[in-house]
PDB file of C-alpha atoms and ligand atoms in Angstrom:
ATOM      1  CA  UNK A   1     -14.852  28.290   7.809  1.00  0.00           C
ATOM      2  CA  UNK A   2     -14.510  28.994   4.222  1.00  0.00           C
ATOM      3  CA  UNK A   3     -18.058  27.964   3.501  1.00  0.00           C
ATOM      4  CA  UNK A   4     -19.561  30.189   6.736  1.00  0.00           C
ATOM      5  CA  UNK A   5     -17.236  33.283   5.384  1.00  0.00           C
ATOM      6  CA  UNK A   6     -18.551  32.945   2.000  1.00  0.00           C
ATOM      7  CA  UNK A   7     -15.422  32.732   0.396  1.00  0.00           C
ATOM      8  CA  UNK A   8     -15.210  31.110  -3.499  1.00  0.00           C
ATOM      9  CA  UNK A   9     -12.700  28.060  -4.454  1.00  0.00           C
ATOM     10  CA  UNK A  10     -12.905  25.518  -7.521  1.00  0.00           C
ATOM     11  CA  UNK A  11     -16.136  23.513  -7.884  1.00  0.00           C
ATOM     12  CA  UNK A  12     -14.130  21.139  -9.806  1.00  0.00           C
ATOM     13  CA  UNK A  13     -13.215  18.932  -6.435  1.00  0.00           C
ATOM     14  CA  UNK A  14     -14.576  16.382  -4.664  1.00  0.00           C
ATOM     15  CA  UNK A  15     -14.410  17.187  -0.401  1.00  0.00           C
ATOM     16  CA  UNK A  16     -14.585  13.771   1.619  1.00  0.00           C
ATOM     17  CA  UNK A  17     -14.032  14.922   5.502  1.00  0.00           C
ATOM     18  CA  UNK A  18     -12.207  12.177   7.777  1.00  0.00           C
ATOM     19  CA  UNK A  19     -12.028  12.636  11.807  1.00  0.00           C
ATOM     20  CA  UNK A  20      -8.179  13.401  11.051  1.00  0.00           C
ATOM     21  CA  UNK A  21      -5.848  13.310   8.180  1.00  0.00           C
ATOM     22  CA  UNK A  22      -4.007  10.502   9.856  1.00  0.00           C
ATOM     23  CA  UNK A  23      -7.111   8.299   8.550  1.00  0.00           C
ATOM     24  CA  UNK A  24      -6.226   9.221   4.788  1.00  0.00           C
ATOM     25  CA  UNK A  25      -4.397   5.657   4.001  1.00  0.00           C
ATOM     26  CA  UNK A  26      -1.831   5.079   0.666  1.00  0.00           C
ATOM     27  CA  UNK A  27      -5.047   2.907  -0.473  1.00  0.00           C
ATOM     28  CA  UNK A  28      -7.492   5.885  -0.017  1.00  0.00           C
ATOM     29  CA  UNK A  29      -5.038   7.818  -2.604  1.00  0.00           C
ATOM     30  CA  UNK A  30      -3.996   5.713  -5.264  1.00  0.00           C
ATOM     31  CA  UNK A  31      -7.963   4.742  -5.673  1.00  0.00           C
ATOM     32  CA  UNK A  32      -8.225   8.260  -6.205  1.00  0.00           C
ATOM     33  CA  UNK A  33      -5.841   7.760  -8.568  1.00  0.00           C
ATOM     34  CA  UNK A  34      -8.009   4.769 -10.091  1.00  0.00           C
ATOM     35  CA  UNK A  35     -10.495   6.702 -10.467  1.00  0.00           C
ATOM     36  CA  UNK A  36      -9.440   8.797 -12.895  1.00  0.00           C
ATOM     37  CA  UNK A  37      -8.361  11.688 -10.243  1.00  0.00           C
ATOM     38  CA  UNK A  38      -6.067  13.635 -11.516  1.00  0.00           C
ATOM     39  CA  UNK A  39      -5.107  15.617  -7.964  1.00  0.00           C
ATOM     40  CA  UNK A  40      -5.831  14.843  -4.548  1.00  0.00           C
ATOM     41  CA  UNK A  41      -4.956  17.555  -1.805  1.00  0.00           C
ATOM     42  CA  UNK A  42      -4.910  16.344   1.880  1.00  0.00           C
ATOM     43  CA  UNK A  43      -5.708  18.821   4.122  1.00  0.00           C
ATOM     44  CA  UNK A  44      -4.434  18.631   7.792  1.00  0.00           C
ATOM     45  CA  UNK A  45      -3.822  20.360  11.063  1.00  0.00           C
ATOM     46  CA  UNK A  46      -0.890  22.394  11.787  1.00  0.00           C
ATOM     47  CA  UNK A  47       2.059  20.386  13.034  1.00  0.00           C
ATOM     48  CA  UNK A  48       1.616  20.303  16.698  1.00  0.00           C
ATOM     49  CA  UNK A  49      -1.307  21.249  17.178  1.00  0.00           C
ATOM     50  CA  UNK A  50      -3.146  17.455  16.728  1.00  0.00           C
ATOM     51  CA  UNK A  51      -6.443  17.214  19.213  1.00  0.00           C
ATOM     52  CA  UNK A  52      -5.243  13.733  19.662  1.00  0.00           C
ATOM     53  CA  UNK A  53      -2.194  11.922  21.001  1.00  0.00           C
ATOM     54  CA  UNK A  54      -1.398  10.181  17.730  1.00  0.00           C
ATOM     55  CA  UNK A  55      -0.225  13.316  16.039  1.00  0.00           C
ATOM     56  CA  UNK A  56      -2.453  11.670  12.425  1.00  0.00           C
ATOM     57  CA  UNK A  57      -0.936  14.695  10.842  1.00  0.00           C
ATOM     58  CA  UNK A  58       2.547  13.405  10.979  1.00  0.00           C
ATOM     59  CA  UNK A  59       0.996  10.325   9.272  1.00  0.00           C
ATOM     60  CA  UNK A  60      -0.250  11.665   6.870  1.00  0.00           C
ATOM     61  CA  UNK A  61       2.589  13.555   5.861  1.00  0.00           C
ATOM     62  CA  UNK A  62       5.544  10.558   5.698  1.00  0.00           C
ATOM     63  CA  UNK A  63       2.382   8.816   3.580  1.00  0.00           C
ATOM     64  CA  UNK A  64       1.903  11.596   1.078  1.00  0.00           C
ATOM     65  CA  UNK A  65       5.798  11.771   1.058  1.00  0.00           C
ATOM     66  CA  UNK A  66       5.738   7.862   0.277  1.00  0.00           C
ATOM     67  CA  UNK A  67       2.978   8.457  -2.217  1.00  0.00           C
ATOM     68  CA  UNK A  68       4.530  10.669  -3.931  1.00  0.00           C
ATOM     69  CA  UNK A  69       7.688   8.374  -4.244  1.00  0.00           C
ATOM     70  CA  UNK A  70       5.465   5.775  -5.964  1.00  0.00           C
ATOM     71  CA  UNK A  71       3.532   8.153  -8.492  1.00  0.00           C
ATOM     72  CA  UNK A  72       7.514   9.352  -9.544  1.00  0.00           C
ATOM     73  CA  UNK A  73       8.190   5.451 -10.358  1.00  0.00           C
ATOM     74  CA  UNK A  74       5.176   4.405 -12.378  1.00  0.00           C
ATOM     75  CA  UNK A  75       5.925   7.711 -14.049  1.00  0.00           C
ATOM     76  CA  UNK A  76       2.676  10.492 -12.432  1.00  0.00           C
ATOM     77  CA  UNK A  77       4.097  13.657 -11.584  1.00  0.00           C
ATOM     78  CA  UNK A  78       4.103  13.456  -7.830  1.00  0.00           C
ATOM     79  CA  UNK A  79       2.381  17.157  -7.729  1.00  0.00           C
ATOM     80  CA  UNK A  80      -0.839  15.692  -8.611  1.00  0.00           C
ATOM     81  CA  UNK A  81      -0.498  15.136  -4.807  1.00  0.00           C
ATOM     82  CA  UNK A  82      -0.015  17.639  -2.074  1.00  0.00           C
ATOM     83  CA  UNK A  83      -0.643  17.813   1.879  1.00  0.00           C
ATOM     84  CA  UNK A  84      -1.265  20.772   3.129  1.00  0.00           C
ATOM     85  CA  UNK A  85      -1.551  21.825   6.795  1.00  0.00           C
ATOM     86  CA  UNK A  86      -3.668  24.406   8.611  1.00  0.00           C
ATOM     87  CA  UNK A  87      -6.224  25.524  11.123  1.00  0.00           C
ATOM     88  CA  UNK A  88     -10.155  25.204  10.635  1.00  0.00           C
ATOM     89  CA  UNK A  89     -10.152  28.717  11.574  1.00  0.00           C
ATOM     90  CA  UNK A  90      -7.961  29.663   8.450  1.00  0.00           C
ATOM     91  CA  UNK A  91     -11.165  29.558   5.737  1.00  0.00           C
ATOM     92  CA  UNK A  92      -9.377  32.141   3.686  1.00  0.00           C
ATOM     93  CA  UNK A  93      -6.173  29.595   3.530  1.00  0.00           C
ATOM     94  CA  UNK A  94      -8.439  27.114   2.687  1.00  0.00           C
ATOM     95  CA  UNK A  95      -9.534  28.656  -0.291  1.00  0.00           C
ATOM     96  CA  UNK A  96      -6.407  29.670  -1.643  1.00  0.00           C
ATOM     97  CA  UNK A  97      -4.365  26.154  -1.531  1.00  0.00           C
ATOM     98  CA  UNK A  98      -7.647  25.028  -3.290  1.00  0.00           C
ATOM     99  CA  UNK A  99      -7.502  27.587  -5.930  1.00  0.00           C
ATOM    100  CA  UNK A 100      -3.639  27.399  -6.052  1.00  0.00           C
ATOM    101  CA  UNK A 101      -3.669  22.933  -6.878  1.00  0.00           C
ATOM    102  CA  UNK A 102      -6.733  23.124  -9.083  1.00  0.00           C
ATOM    103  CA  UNK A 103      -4.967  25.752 -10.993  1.00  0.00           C
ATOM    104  CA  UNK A 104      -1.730  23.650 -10.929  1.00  0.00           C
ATOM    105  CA  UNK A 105      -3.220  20.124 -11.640  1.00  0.00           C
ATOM    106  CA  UNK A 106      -4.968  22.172 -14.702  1.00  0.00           C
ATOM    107  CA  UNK A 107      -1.881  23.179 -15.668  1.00  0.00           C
ATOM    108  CA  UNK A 108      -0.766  19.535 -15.273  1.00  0.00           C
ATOM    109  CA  UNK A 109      -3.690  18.358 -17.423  1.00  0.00           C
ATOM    110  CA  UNK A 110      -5.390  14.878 -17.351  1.00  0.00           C
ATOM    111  CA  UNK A 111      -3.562  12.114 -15.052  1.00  0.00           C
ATOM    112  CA  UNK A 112      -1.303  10.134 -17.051  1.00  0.00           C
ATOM    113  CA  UNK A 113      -0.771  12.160 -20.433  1.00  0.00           C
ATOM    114  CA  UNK A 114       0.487  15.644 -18.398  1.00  0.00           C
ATOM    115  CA  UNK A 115       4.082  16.847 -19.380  1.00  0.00           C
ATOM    116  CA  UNK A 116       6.902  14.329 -18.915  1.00  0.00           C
ATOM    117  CA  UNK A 117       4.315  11.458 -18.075  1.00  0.00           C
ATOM    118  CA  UNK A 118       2.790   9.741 -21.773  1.00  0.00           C
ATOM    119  CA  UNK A 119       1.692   6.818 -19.637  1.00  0.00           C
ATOM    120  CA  UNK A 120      -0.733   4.885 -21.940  1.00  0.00           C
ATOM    121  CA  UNK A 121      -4.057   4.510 -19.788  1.00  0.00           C
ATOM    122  CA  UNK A 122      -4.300   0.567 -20.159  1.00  0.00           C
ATOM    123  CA  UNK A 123      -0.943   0.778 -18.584  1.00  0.00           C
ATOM    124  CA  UNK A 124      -1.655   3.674 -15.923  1.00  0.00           C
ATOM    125  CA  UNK A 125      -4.360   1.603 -14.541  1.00  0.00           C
ATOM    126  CA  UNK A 126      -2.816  -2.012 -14.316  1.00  0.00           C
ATOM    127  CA  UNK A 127       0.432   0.187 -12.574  1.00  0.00           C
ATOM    128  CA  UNK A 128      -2.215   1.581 -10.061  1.00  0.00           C
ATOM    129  CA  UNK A 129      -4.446  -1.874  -9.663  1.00  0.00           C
ATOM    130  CA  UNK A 130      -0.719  -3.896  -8.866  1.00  0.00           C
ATOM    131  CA  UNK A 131       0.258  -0.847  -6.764  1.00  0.00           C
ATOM    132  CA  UNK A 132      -2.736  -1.199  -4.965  1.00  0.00           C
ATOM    133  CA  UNK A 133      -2.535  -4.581  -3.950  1.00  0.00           C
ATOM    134  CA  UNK A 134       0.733  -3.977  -2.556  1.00  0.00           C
ATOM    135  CA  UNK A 135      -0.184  -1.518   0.035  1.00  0.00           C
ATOM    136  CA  UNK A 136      -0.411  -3.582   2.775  1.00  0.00           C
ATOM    137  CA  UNK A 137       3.259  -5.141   2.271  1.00  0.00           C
ATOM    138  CA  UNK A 138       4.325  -1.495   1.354  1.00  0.00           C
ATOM    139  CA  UNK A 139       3.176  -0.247   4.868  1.00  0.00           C
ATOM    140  CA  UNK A 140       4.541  -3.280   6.733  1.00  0.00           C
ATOM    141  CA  UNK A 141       8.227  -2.765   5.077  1.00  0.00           C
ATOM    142  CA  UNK A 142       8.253   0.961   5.639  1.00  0.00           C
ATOM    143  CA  UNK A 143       6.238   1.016   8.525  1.00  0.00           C
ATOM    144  CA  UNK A 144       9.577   2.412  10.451  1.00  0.00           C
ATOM    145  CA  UNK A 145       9.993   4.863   8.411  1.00  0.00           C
ATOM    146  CA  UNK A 146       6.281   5.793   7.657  1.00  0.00           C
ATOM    147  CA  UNK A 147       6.027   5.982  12.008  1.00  0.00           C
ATOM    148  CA  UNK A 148       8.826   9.135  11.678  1.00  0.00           C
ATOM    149  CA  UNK A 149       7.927  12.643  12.855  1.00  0.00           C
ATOM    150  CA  UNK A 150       9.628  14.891  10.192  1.00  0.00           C
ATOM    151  CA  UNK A 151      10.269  18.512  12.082  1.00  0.00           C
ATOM    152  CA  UNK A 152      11.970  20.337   9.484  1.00  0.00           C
ATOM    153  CA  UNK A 153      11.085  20.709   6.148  1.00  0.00           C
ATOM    154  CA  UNK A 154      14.628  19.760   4.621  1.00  0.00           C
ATOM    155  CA  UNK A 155      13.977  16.124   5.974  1.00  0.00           C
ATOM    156  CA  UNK A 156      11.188  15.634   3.200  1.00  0.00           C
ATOM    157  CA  UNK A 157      12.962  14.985   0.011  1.00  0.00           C
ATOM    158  CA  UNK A 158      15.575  12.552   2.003  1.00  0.00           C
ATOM    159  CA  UNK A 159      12.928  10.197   3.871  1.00  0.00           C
ATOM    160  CA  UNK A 160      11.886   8.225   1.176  1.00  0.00           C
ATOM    161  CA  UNK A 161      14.719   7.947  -2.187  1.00  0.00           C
ATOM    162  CA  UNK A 162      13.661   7.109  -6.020  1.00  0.00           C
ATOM    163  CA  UNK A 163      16.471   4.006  -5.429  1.00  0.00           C
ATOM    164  CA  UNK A 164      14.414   3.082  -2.410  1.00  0.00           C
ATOM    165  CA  UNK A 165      11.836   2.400  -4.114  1.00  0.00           C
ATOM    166  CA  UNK A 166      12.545   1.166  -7.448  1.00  0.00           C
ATOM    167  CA  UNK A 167      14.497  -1.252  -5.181  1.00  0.00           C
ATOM    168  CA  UNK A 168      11.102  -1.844  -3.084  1.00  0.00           C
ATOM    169  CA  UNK A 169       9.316  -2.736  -6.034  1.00  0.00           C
ATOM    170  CA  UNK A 170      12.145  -4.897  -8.070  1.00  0.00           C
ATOM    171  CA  UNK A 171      12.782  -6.696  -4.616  1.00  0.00           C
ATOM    172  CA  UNK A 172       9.059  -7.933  -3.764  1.00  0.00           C
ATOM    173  CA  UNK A 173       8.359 -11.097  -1.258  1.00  0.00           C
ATOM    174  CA  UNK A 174       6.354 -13.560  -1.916  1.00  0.00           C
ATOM    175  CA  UNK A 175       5.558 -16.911  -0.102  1.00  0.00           C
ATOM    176  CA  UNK A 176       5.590 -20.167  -1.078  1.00  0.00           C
ATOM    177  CA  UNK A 177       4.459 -23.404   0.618  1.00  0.00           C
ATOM    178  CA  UNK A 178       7.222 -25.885  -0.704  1.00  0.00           C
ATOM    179  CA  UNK A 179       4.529 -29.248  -1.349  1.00  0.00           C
ATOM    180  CA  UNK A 180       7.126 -31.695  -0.739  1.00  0.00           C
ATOM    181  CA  UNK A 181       7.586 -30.406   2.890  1.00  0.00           C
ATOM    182  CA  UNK A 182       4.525 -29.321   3.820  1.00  0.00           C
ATOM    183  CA  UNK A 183       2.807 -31.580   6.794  1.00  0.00           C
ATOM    184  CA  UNK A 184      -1.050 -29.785   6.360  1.00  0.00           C
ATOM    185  CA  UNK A 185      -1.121 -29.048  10.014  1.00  0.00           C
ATOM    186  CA  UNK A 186      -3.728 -26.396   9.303  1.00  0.00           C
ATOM    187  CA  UNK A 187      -1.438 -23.683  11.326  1.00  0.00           C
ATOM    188  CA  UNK A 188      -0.861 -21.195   8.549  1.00  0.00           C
ATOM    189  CA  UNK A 189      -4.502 -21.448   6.888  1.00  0.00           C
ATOM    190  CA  UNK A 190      -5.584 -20.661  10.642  1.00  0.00           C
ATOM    191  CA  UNK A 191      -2.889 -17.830  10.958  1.00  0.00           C
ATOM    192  CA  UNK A 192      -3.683 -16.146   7.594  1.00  0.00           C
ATOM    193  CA  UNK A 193      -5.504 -12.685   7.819  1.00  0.00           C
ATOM    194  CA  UNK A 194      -6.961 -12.768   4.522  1.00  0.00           C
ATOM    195  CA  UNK A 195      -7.779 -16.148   4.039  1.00  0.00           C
ATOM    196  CA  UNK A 196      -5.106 -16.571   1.160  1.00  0.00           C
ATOM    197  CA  UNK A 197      -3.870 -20.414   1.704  1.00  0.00           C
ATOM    198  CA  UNK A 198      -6.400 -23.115   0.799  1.00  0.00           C
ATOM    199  CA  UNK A 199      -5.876 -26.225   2.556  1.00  0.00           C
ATOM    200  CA  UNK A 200      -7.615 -28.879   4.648  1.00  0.00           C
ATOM    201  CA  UNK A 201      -6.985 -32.042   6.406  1.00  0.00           C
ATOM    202  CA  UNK A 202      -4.504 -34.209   4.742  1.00  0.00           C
ATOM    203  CA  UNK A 203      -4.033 -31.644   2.075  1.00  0.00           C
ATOM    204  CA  UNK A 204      -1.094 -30.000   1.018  1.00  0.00           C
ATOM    205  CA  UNK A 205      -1.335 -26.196   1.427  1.00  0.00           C
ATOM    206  CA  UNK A 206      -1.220 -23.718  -1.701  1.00  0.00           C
ATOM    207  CA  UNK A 207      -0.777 -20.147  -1.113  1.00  0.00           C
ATOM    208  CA  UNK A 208      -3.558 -17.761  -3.609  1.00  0.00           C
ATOM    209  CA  UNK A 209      -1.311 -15.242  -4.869  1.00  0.00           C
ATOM    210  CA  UNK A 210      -3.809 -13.070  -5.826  1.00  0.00           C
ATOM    211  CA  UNK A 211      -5.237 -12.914  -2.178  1.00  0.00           C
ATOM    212  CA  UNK A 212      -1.920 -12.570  -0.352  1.00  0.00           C
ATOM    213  CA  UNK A 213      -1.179  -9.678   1.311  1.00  0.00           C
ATOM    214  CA  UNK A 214       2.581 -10.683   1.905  1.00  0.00           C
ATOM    215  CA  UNK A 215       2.460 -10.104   5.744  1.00  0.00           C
ATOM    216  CA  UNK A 216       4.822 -13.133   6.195  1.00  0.00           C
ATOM    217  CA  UNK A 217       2.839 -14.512   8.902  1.00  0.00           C
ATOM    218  CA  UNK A 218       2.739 -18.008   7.332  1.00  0.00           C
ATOM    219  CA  UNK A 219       6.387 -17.928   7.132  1.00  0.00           C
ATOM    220  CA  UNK A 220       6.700 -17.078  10.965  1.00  0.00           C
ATOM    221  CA  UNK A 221       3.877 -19.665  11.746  1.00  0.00           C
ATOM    222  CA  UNK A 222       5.101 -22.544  10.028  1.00  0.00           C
ATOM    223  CA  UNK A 223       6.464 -25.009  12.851  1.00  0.00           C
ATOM    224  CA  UNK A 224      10.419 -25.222  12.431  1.00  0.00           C
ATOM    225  CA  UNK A 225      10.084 -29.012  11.831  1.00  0.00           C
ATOM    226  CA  UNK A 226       8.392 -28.636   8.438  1.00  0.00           C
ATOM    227  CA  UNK A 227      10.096 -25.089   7.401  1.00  0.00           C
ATOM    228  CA  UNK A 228       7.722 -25.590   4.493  1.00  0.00           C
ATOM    229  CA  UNK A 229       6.840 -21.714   3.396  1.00  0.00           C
ATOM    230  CA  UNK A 230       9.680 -20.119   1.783  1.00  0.00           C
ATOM    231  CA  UNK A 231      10.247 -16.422   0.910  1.00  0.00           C
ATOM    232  CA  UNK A 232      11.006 -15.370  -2.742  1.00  0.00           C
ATOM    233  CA  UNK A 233      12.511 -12.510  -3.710  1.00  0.00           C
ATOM    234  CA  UNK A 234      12.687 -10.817  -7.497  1.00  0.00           C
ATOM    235  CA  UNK A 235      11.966 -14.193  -8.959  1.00  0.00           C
ATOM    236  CA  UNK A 236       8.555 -15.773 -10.480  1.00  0.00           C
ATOM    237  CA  UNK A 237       6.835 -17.895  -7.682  1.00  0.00           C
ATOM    238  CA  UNK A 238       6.355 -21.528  -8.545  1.00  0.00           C
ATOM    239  CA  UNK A 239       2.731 -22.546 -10.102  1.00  0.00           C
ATOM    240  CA  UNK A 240       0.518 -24.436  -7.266  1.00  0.00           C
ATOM    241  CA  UNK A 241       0.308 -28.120  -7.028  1.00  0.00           C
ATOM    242  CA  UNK A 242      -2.470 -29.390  -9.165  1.00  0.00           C
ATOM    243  CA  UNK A 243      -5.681 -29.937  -7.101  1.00  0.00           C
ATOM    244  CA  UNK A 244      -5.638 -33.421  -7.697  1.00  0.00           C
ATOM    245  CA  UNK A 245      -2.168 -34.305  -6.212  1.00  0.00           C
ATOM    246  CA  UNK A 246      -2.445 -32.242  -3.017  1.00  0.00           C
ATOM    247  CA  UNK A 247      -3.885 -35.666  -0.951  1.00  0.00           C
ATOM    248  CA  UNK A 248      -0.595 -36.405   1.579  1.00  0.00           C
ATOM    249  CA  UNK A 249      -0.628 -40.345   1.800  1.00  0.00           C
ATOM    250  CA  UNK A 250       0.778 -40.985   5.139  1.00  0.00           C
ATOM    251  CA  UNK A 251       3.134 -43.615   5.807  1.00  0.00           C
ATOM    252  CA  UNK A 252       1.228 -45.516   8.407  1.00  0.00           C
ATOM    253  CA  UNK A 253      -1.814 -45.540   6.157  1.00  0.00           C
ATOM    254  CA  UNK A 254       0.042 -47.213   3.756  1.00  0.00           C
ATOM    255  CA  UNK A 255       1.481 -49.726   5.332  1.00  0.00           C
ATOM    256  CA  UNK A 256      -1.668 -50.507   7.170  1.00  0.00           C
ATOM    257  CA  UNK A 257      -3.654 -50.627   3.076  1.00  0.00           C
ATOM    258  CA  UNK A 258      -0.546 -53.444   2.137  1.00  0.00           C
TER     259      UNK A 258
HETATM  260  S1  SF4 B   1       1.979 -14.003   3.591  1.00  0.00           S
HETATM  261 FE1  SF4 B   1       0.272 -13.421   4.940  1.00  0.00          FE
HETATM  262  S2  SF4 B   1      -1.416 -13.080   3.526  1.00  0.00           S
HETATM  263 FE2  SF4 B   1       0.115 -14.212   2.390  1.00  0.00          FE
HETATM  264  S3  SF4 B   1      -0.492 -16.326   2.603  1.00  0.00           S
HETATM  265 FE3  SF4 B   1       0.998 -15.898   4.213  1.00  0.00          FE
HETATM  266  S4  SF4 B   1      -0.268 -15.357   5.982  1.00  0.00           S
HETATM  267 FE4  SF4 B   1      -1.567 -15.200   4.191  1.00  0.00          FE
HETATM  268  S1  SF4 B   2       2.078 -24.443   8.638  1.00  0.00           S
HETATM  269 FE1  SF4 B   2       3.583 -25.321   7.252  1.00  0.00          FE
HETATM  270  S2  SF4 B   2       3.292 -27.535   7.404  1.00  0.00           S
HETATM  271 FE2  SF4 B   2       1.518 -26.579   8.334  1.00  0.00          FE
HETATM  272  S3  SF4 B   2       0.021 -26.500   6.636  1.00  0.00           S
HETATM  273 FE3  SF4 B   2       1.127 -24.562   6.615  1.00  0.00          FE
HETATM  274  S4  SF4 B   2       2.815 -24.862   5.222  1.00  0.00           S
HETATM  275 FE4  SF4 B   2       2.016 -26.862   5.721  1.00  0.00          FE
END
């Protein structure tokens, strides 16, 4: 509507349109981020008045209140990000929140050096790039809370705490296949969404920690009997097995080779 009517608002932004502002992920913002953003403004429907039964816009807002949780501890002022919510017949609303943040993330200056922040840039972007590859345990360990439908405003500042977080971040899981349990069935290289645990027949199975999303679905998968994938928590995961002493020598084959 703003465009039809005309109206003026900052050329210095970047519009990407989504079916719904439920579809704006944590990722989708913290690339932003990455790429040397240094705002991004969500714009949503009112409250209530979703076209669809999933109500995106509450998603979108216990997301940006998330978001804004994590900027605070890698040290971004958390109003380089704000959600906004309103019609697609209010063009002349449209215009002013855009004025209003491009005149406040000015004020803010570049990401990373604004007032209280003095994050060095090397820094800024390995905080974002370890961030990043976190999302999808983030959204699995607050998915209760991210699911919430906040009706009054008051409830914002209390869903997601500083502690909370810190805590989230100082407390991270991460799997481990234990080598002097593990049988190579095969079942958690099969079970693995991302293709993180190398394995094969007779081999013992070694978790890539740069690929794993920590979904814990090895640890759930792994038959009882062999209890071979262990969580870790807030402590430095074991290196993997060399390659060349992965080979499980079963006992039968032995004894059949003497
Ligand atoms: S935790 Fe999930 S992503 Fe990581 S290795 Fe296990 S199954 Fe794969
Ligand atoms: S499911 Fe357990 S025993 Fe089987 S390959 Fe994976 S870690 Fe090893």
């Amino acid at each position: 509507m703003a465009g039809v009517s005309r109206l003026q608002y900052t050329t210095e932004t970047r519009l990407i349109r989504v079916m719904c502002s439920g579809r704006v992920d944590l990722e989708f913002v913290l690339r932003a981020f990455s790429n040397g953003m240094d705002g991004v403004l969500i714009g949503g429907c009112r409250l209530n008045e979703c076209n669809y039964v999933t109500h995106g816009n509450y998603h979108a807002l216990t997301m940006a209140l998330l978001c804004k949780r994590i900027m605070e501890h890698i040290g971004l002022n958390p109003e380089r990000l704000r959600i906004e919510f309103m019609s697609s017949a209010e063009g002349n609303r449209f215009a002013e929140v855009m004025g209003e943040f491009g005149n406040n993330v000015k004020e803010l200056g570049p990401l990373g050096k604004g007032k209280g922040e003095g994050i060095d840039q090397n820094e800024l972007k390995s905080k974002l790039a370890e961030i990043r590859k976190l999302v999808p345990y983030i959204k699995l360990v607050k998915n209760e809370k991210l699911a919430s439908r906040l009706v009054n405003p008051e409830e914002y500042d209390k869903l997601f705490t500083k502690d909370e977080i810190d805590r989230l971040f100082s407390e991270v899981i991460s799997y481990y296949i234990d080598p002097e349990k593990c049988q190579a069935c095969t079942t958690c290289a099969k079970r693995c969404p991302v293709e993180a645990i190398v394995g094969g027949k007779n081999l013992i199975h070694v978790i890539d920690q740069e690929k794993c999303i920590k979904c814990g679905t090895c640890f759930e998968a792994c038959p009882t009997k062999f209890g071979a994938v262990t969580k870790i928590s807030g402590e430095p995961v074991p290196p993997p097995l060399p390659e060349e002493k992965r080979t499980i020598v079963r006992k039968s084959k032995e004894k059949k080779e003497n």
